[in-house]
Tab-separated table of C-alpha atoms in Angstrom:
chain	number	residue	atom	x	y	z
A	6	LEU	CA	0.000	0.000	0.000
A	7	HIS	CA	2.925	2.294	0.559
A	8	GLN	CA	4.843	1.545	-2.629
A	9	LYS	CA	7.875	3.753	-2.895
A	10	MET	CA	7.258	6.333	-5.639
A	11	THR	CA	10.253	5.425	-7.781
A	12	PRO	CA	10.576	6.876	-11.312
A	13	ALA	CA	9.792	3.446	-12.750
A	14	PHE	CA	6.592	3.138	-10.680
A	15	LEU	CA	5.494	6.663	-11.623
A	16	HIS	CA	6.052	5.780	-15.278
A	17	PHE	CA	3.837	2.688	-14.811
A	18	LEU	CA	1.039	4.759	-13.263
A	19	PHE	CA	1.209	7.330	-16.041
A	20	ALA	CA	1.150	4.659	-18.759
A	21	ALA	CA	-1.878	2.972	-17.203
A	22	SER	CA	-3.750	6.270	-16.925
A	23	VAL	CA	-3.300	7.163	-20.572
A	24	LEU	CA	-3.907	3.742	-22.111
A	25	PRO	CA	-5.815	4.545	-25.314
A	26	ASP	CA	-9.535	3.771	-25.514
A	27	VAL	CA	-10.930	1.393	-28.111
A	28	THR	CA	-12.124	4.167	-30.431
A	29	ALA	CA	-8.685	5.776	-30.646
A	30	VAL	CA	-6.999	2.434	-31.198
A	31	ALA	CA	-9.564	1.463	-33.806
A	32	HIS	CA	-8.920	4.697	-35.698
A	33	ARG	CA	-5.180	4.092	-35.677
A	34	GLN	CA	-5.083	0.353	-36.370
A	35	ALA	CA	-8.560	-0.411	-37.804
A	36	VAL	CA	-9.061	-2.901	-34.959
A	37	GLN	CA	-12.611	-2.543	-33.688
A	38	TYR	CA	-14.688	-4.682	-31.369
A	39	PRO	CA	-18.302	-4.675	-30.237
A	40	PRO	CA	-18.756	-3.586	-26.604
A	41	LEU	CA	-19.046	-6.998	-24.983
A	42	GLU	CA	-16.906	-8.014	-22.004
A	43	LYS	CA	-14.563	-5.311	-20.746
A	44	MET	CA	-10.924	-6.270	-21.015
A	45	SER	CA	-7.615	-5.183	-22.482
A	46	VAL	CA	-4.782	-6.916	-24.272
A	47	THR	CA	-1.426	-5.950	-25.707
A	48	SER	CA	0.310	-7.578	-28.664
A	49	PRO	CA	3.647	-6.622	-30.268
A	50	ASP	CA	2.085	-4.141	-32.686
A	51	VAL	CA	-1.331	-3.146	-31.315
A	52	THR	CA	-2.959	-2.407	-27.978
A	53	VAL	CA	-6.707	-2.932	-27.638
A	54	THR	CA	-8.678	-1.833	-24.591
A	55	GLY	CA	-12.314	-1.664	-23.642
A	56	ALA	CA	-14.370	-4.291	-25.414
A	57	GLY	CA	-14.081	-7.825	-26.652
A	58	THR	CA	-13.721	-11.437	-25.630
A	59	ALA	CA	-10.651	-13.617	-25.740
A	60	ALA	CA	-11.831	-14.973	-29.094
A	61	ASN	CA	-12.315	-11.447	-30.433
A	62	ILE	CA	-8.853	-10.409	-29.343
A	63	THR	CA	-7.100	-13.348	-30.998
A	64	MET	CA	-8.784	-12.350	-34.268
A	65	ALA	CA	-7.446	-8.783	-34.238
A	66	ARG	CA	-5.745	-8.873	-37.605
A	67	GLU	CA	-8.573	-10.872	-39.158
A	68	ASP	CA	-11.090	-8.242	-38.044
A	69	GLN	CA	-9.138	-5.634	-39.965
A	70	SER	CA	-10.049	-7.342	-43.226
A	71	TRP	CA	-13.599	-8.644	-42.713
A	72	ALA	CA	-15.397	-6.700	-39.960
A	73	CYS	CA	-16.704	-3.159	-40.351
A	74	TYR	CA	-18.247	-1.324	-37.369
A	75	VAL	CA	-20.500	1.474	-38.594
A	76	ASP	CA	-20.742	3.063	-35.145
A	77	LYS	CA	-16.964	3.528	-35.114
A	78	GLY	CA	-16.695	5.363	-38.403
A	79	CYS	CA	-16.405	2.451	-40.816
A	80	ASP	CA	-15.954	3.498	-44.450
A	81	ILE	CA	-18.245	1.028	-46.259
A	82	ILE	CA	-17.000	2.000	-49.727
A	83	LYS	CA	-13.398	1.267	-48.774
A	84	PHE	CA	-14.435	-1.846	-46.859
A	85	SER	CA	-16.371	-3.393	-49.745
A	86	SER	CA	-13.622	-2.473	-52.222
A	87	ASN	CA	-11.056	-4.218	-50.004
A	88	LEU	CA	-13.283	-7.299	-49.811
A	89	ALA	CA	-13.542	-7.373	-53.583
A	90	GLN	CA	-9.750	-7.337	-53.820
A	91	THR	CA	-8.944	-9.729	-50.962
A	92	GLN	CA	-11.634	-12.291	-51.873
A	93	PRO	CA	-10.897	-12.882	-55.572
A	94	ARG	CA	-13.552	-14.711	-57.520
A	95	LYS	CA	-12.519	-18.176	-58.628
A	96	GLU	CA	-12.903	-19.020	-62.276
A	97	THR	CA	-15.478	-21.801	-62.321
A	98	ASP	CA	-18.096	-23.094	-64.712
A	99	GLY	CA	-20.825	-22.237	-62.242
A	100	LYS	CA	-22.398	-19.022	-61.055
A	101	SER	CA	-21.595	-16.958	-57.974
A	102	LEU	CA	-24.140	-15.956	-55.324
A	103	LEU	CA	-23.853	-13.353	-52.580
A	104	VAL	CA	-26.295	-13.841	-49.685
A	105	LEU	CA	-26.979	-10.640	-47.738
A	106	VAL	CA	-28.323	-11.540	-44.287
A	107	PHE	CA	-29.844	-8.426	-42.704
A	108	GLY	CA	-31.341	-8.042	-39.245
A	109	LEU	CA	-30.926	-9.303	-35.699
A	110	LEU	CA	-29.150	-12.638	-35.338
A	111	ARG	CA	-31.858	-14.316	-33.294
A	112	THR	CA	-32.477	-17.562	-35.175
A	113	PHE	CA	-29.765	-17.681	-37.839
A	114	ARG	CA	-28.460	-21.064	-36.655
A	115	GLU	CA	-31.848	-22.714	-37.184
A	116	VAL	CA	-32.714	-20.858	-40.395
A	117	TRP	CA	-29.513	-21.171	-42.447
A	118	PRO	CA	-29.752	-24.983	-42.922
A	119	LEU	CA	-33.314	-24.459	-44.176
A	120	TRP	CA	-32.107	-21.859	-46.677
A	121	GLU	CA	-29.467	-24.303	-47.916
A	122	LYS	CA	-32.217	-26.809	-48.690
A	123	GLN	CA	-34.875	-24.384	-49.935
A	124	PHE	CA	-32.517	-22.583	-52.339
A	125	GLN	CA	-30.582	-25.758	-53.228
A	126	LEU	CA	-27.331	-24.086	-52.227
A	127	ASN	CA	-25.407	-27.338	-51.791
A	128	GLU	CA	-26.413	-28.410	-55.299
A	129	PHE	CA	-25.473	-24.934	-56.549
A	130	GLN	CA	-21.971	-25.388	-55.144
A	131	ALA	CA	-21.682	-28.994	-56.298
A	132	ALA	CA	-22.279	-27.745	-59.860
A	133	GLY	CA	-19.285	-25.401	-59.523
A	134	GLY	CA	-21.066	-22.376	-58.092
A	135	LYS	CA	-19.740	-20.193	-55.292
A	136	VAL	CA	-21.802	-18.991	-52.310
A	137	ASP	CA	-20.609	-16.107	-50.117
A	138	VAL	CA	-22.361	-14.603	-47.091
A	139	MET	CA	-22.333	-10.982	-45.893
A	140	LEU	CA	-23.972	-10.096	-42.559
A	141	LEU	CA	-25.573	-6.675	-41.974
A	142	THR	CA	-26.410	-6.902	-38.295
A	143	SER	CA	-25.452	-6.069	-34.713
A	144	LEU	CA	-22.972	-7.841	-32.490
A	145	THR	CA	-24.348	-6.268	-29.319
A	146	VAL	CA	-28.142	-6.165	-29.805
A	147	PHE	CA	-29.974	-9.500	-30.099
A	148	GLU	CA	-33.556	-8.706	-29.031
A	149	SER	CA	-36.128	-6.348	-30.531
A	150	GLY	CA	-38.384	-4.190	-28.394
A	151	ARG	CA	-41.119	-6.805	-28.821
A	152	ASP	CA	-38.765	-9.535	-27.638
A	153	LEU	CA	-37.998	-7.541	-24.503
A	154	ASP	CA	-41.700	-6.917	-23.845
A	155	LEU	CA	-42.304	-10.661	-24.062
A	156	LYS	CA	-39.202	-11.358	-21.933
A	157	ARG	CA	-37.806	-13.388	-24.806
A	158	PHE	CA	-34.017	-13.448	-24.858
A	159	TYR	CA	-31.478	-14.898	-27.281
A	160	LYS	CA	-27.940	-16.160	-26.930
A	161	LYS	CA	-25.297	-13.561	-27.656
A	162	VAL	CA	-23.122	-14.118	-30.720
A	163	THR	CA	-19.401	-13.386	-31.049
A	164	THR	CA	-17.335	-12.934	-34.162
A	165	LYS	CA	-15.815	-16.365	-33.569
A	166	ASP	CA	-19.283	-17.929	-33.440
A	167	LEU	CA	-20.060	-16.477	-36.862
A	168	ARG	CA	-16.813	-17.625	-38.432
A	169	ASP	CA	-17.232	-21.097	-36.968
A	170	PHE	CA	-20.832	-21.336	-38.163
A	171	TYR	CA	-20.588	-19.976	-41.727
A	172	GLY	CA	-16.994	-21.037	-42.335
A	173	GLU	CA	-15.368	-19.857	-45.565
A	174	LYS	CA	-18.710	-18.616	-46.892
A	175	LEU	CA	-18.596	-15.613	-44.539
A	176	ILE	CA	-16.722	-12.809	-46.285
A	177	GLY	CA	-17.705	-9.875	-44.085
A	178	VAL	CA	-19.786	-8.339	-41.311
A	179	VAL	CA	-21.122	-4.786	-41.266
A	180	ALA	CA	-22.157	-4.203	-37.662
A	181	SER	CA	-24.174	-1.383	-36.110
A	182	ASP	CA	-25.549	-0.885	-32.602
A	183	ASP	CA	-28.327	1.443	-33.769
A	184	SER	CA	-31.586	-0.451	-33.172
A	185	ARG	CA	-33.241	1.634	-35.933
A	186	ASP	CA	-30.704	0.385	-38.460
A	187	PHE	CA	-31.519	-3.305	-38.810
A	188	GLY	CA	-34.144	-3.203	-41.586
A	189	ILE	CA	-33.934	-3.456	-45.340
A	190	ASP	CA	-33.040	0.249	-45.722
A	191	ARG	CA	-29.649	-0.726	-44.390
A	192	VAL	CA	-29.300	-3.186	-47.261
A	193	TYR	CA	-30.021	-0.438	-49.789
A	194	ARG	CA	-27.346	1.790	-48.237
A	195	PHE	CA	-24.821	-1.039	-48.298
A	196	ILE	CA	-25.646	-1.931	-51.910
A	197	ASN	CA	-25.419	1.712	-52.942
A	198	ARG	CA	-21.855	1.890	-51.590
A	199	SER	CA	-20.640	-1.552	-52.610
A	200	GLN	CA	-20.916	-1.790	-56.389
A	201	THR	CA	-17.321	-2.998	-56.705
A	202	LEU	CA	-18.054	-5.939	-54.435
A	203	LEU	CA	-21.456	-6.742	-55.934
A	204	ASN	CA	-20.042	-6.833	-59.451
A	205	LYS	CA	-18.166	-10.020	-58.515
A	206	TYR	CA	-21.435	-11.947	-58.323
A	207	ASP	CA	-24.053	-13.215	-60.744
A	208	ARG	CA	-26.901	-13.295	-58.203
A	209	ILE	CA	-27.696	-11.390	-55.004
A	210	LEU	CA	-30.061	-12.934	-52.444
A	211	GLY	CA	-31.173	-10.860	-49.454
A	212	MET	CA	-33.133	-12.245	-46.503
A	213	ARG	CA	-33.787	-11.537	-42.851
A	214	PRO	CA	-32.269	-14.226	-40.614
A	215	ASP	CA	-35.682	-15.056	-39.119
A	216	VAL	CA	-37.611	-15.902	-42.307
A	217	VAL	CA	-37.852	-18.988	-44.519
A	218	LEU	CA	-39.670	-19.789	-47.755
A	219	LYS	CA	-43.276	-20.890	-48.066
A	220	PHE	CA	-44.664	-22.322	-51.318
A	221	ASP	CA	-48.099	-22.263	-52.908
A	222	GLU	CA	-47.632	-25.818	-54.141
A	223	ALA	CA	-48.129	-28.240	-51.271
A	224	ASN	CA	-45.382	-30.648	-52.374
A	225	LYS	CA	-42.822	-28.043	-53.349
A	226	LYS	CA	-39.889	-27.784	-50.961
A	227	SER	CA	-37.139	-25.944	-52.856
A	228	VAL	CA	-36.270	-23.704	-55.814
A	229	ASN	CA	-33.304	-23.437	-58.151
A	230	ILE	CA	-31.953	-19.880	-58.193
A	231	ASP	CA	-30.647	-20.122	-61.754
A	232	ASP	CA	-34.032	-21.358	-62.956
A	233	LEU	CA	-35.691	-18.356	-61.281
A	234	CYS	CA	-33.447	-16.041	-63.315
A	235	LYS	CA	-34.097	-17.513	-66.764
A	236	GLY	CA	-36.200	-16.188	-69.638
A	237	ASP	CA	-38.050	-12.925	-68.966
A	238	ASN	CA	-36.606	-12.864	-65.442
A	239	LYS	CA	-33.027	-12.551	-66.685
A	240	GLY	CA	-31.366	-9.456	-65.252
A	241	GLY	CA	-34.380	-8.628	-63.079
A	242	TYR	CA	-35.018	-7.868	-59.419
A	243	PHE	CA	-37.648	-9.840	-57.525
A	244	ILE	CA	-39.332	-9.286	-54.185
A	245	ILE	CA	-40.052	-12.420	-52.178
A	246	LYS	CA	-43.381	-11.291	-50.758
A	247	GLY	CA	-44.485	-11.937	-47.216
A	248	ASP	CA	-47.202	-14.528	-46.732
A	249	TYR	CA	-49.797	-12.063	-45.425
A	250	HIS	CA	-51.796	-9.327	-47.132
A	251	ILE	CA	-51.661	-5.605	-46.413
A	252	ARG	CA	-54.041	-3.039	-47.886
A	253	CYS	CA	-51.645	-0.187	-48.622
A	254	THR	CA	-48.476	0.542	-50.614
A	255	TRP	CA	-47.644	-0.669	-54.103
A	256	CYS	CA	-47.560	-4.359	-53.086
A	257	GLU	CA	-50.501	-6.397	-51.882
A	258	ASN	CA	-48.238	-8.198	-49.368
A	259	ASP	CA	-45.456	-7.255	-47.003
A	260	TRP	CA	-42.362	-6.852	-49.193
A	261	ASP	CA	-39.297	-5.978	-47.091
A	262	LYS	CA	-38.244	-9.400	-45.778
A	263	ALA	CA	-36.453	-10.958	-48.773
A	264	PHE	CA	-35.436	-10.408	-52.413
A	265	LEU	CA	-33.545	-12.009	-55.282
A	266	SER	CA	-31.560	-9.949	-57.787
A	267	CYS	CA	-30.675	-11.836	-60.957
A	268	ASP	CA	-27.640	-9.662	-61.568
A	269	PRO	CA	-25.718	-7.064	-59.531
A	270	LYS	CA	-26.831	-4.107	-61.650
A	271	ALA	CA	-30.471	-4.803	-60.791
A	272	ALA	CA	-29.643	-4.814	-57.067
A	273	PHE	CA	-27.791	-1.529	-57.425
A	274	MET	CA	-30.630	0.020	-59.457
A	275	PHE	CA	-33.240	-0.899	-56.867
A	276	GLY	CA	-31.081	0.211	-53.926
A	277	SER	CA	-30.179	3.547	-55.479
A	278	GLY	CA	-33.798	4.137	-56.497
A	279	MET	CA	-34.932	3.571	-52.925
A	280	LEU	CA	-32.423	6.105	-51.599
A	281	ARG	CA	-32.479	8.955	-54.100
A	282	SER	CA	-34.897	11.862	-54.019
A	283	GLY	CA	-36.962	13.324	-56.847
A	284	THR	CA	-40.022	12.451	-58.855
A	285	CYS	CA	-40.905	9.084	-60.337
A	286	ARG	CA	-43.276	10.522	-62.932
A	287	LYS	CA	-42.563	10.164	-66.610
A	288	PRO	CA	-42.298	13.287	-68.823
A	289	ASN	CA	-46.003	12.898	-69.671
A	290	GLY	CA	-46.899	12.898	-65.969
A	291	GLU	CA	-47.703	9.188	-65.758
A	292	LEU	CA	-46.421	6.966	-62.976
A	293	PRO	CA	-44.496	3.791	-63.815
A	294	LYS	CA	-46.434	0.572	-64.017
A	295	ILE	CA	-46.523	-1.865	-61.099
A	296	HIS	CA	-45.896	-5.406	-62.267
A	297	PRO	CA	-48.957	-7.610	-61.644
A	298	SER	CA	-46.882	-10.032	-59.544
A	299	ILE	CA	-46.213	-7.190	-57.069
A	300	LYS	CA	-49.484	-5.329	-57.323
A	301	GLY	CA	-51.820	-8.282	-56.911
A	302	LYS	CA	-55.367	-7.214	-56.035
A	303	THR	CA	-54.661	-4.354	-53.626
A	304	GLY	CA	-51.314	-2.751	-54.530
A	305	ALA	CA	-51.376	0.858	-55.753
A	306	TRP	CA	-49.094	3.897	-55.832
A	307	ASP	CA	-51.538	6.255	-54.127
A	308	VAL	CA	-52.943	4.133	-51.292
A	309	PRO	CA	-50.706	5.095	-48.356
A	310	CYS	CA	-50.351	3.131	-45.147
A	311	PRO	CA	-51.489	5.053	-42.022
A	312	GLY	CA	-49.040	7.840	-41.219
A	313	GLU	CA	-46.934	7.292	-44.348
A	314	LYS	CA	-46.554	8.959	-47.713
A	315	PRO	CA	-48.252	7.362	-50.718
A	316	SER	CA	-45.946	5.007	-52.592
A	317	SER	CA	-45.774	7.485	-55.499
A	318	ASP	CA	-43.660	9.736	-53.213
A	319	ARG	CA	-41.406	6.944	-52.053
A	320	GLY	CA	-38.295	5.114	-53.242
A	321	GLU	CA	-40.121	2.107	-54.620
A	322	CYS	CA	-41.779	4.319	-57.253
A	323	ARG	CA	-38.428	5.818	-58.273
A	324	ALA	CA	-36.968	2.303	-58.510
A	325	ALA	CA	-39.898	1.168	-60.670
A	326	TYR	CA	-39.313	4.184	-62.941
A	327	ASP	CA	-35.612	3.295	-63.331
A	328	PHE	CA	-36.409	-0.315	-64.178
A	329	GLU	CA	-39.033	0.679	-66.717
A	330	MET	CA	-36.659	3.122	-68.407
A	331	ASP	CA	-33.933	0.450	-68.520
A	332	GLY	CA	-36.259	-2.253	-69.826
A	333	ARG	CA	-35.613	-4.517	-66.854
A	334	MET	CA	-38.030	-6.696	-64.939
A	335	LEU	CA	-39.055	-5.545	-61.443
A	336	GLY	CA	-41.465	-8.096	-60.057
A	337	ALA	CA	-42.186	-10.635	-57.327
A	338	LEU	CA	-41.501	-14.352	-57.406
A	339	GLU	CA	-44.657	-16.261	-58.207
A	340	GLY	CA	-45.910	-18.868	-55.760
A	341	ILE	CA	-43.024	-18.289	-53.343
A	342	TYR	CA	-43.357	-16.307	-50.115
A	343	SER	CA	-41.273	-15.375	-47.079
A	344	THR	CA	-42.657	-16.345	-43.702
A	345	PHE	CA	-41.317	-16.043	-40.182
A	346	SER	CA	-39.556	-19.128	-38.897
A	347	THR	CA	-41.369	-21.064	-36.185
A	348	ASN	CA	-38.515	-20.450	-33.748
A	349	ARG	CA	-38.754	-16.679	-33.963
């Protein structure tokens, strides 16, 4: 208790008091961790303090290349460009698919094996195709407000858990702690800044990690992604509609849970249309057409949901305009729906 105040001891106290916080270190070394267990560690070339687990810490250099923390000033354009360079596409006879998983990681362990079967991903790879996974999620928030109200809690997930689970398919994680930032708008922002990365792929599939497919045909259990993108669907963008009806917006069903883009340009067109401002009216004042597969019986541009603008003033109308001008298909997959998993 009465340590002699030698110069060496004073130097130790001063060093401990000015140990850099995680934000400063992250800015200097691009090593960033979600605020989990408080700890610190020192390696020969980097000091990390504040947040992380032992598994996180051992992956310091790996995190520099594949994890991007929006809340700590991540540059998504640079991040996605680096991924495109560090994950070179292999020359194969098959196609390449990027799966964008967006939302809270509540049931991803149960849902991913179902996706593999429903989208025939193993067969896709066996035929020479490549499947990569990008997560747009949080590594600190795992329950929604509704979950908390119902006292429903989920196991926390670390970066090591994700790498162990997805294996080589996982090419990157874009993490945010903003609870308002887990919906499909986040996907549009990522797509809008990641054209270099997206251009590596033939197909882009986006789905929430708590939904699976539901089919009109009783005996149907799976779909072939390449078959979905043939004929008139080639180069198009397709909503995978929710399995329940709503009586507002351009689509007769809920439409923000899943999508399939049959080429990267279509994904970029839809994402940029959703984000940009301006009119969607043609020079003659007409609005773009809504494809019958989206519209159904109740979809319309000027039937707003309560408290919202009519669809004609929203991004989906601007996206429809862009697709019509480019001669591309913007529709919904027929007979295939997204539905919440039973474990949600």
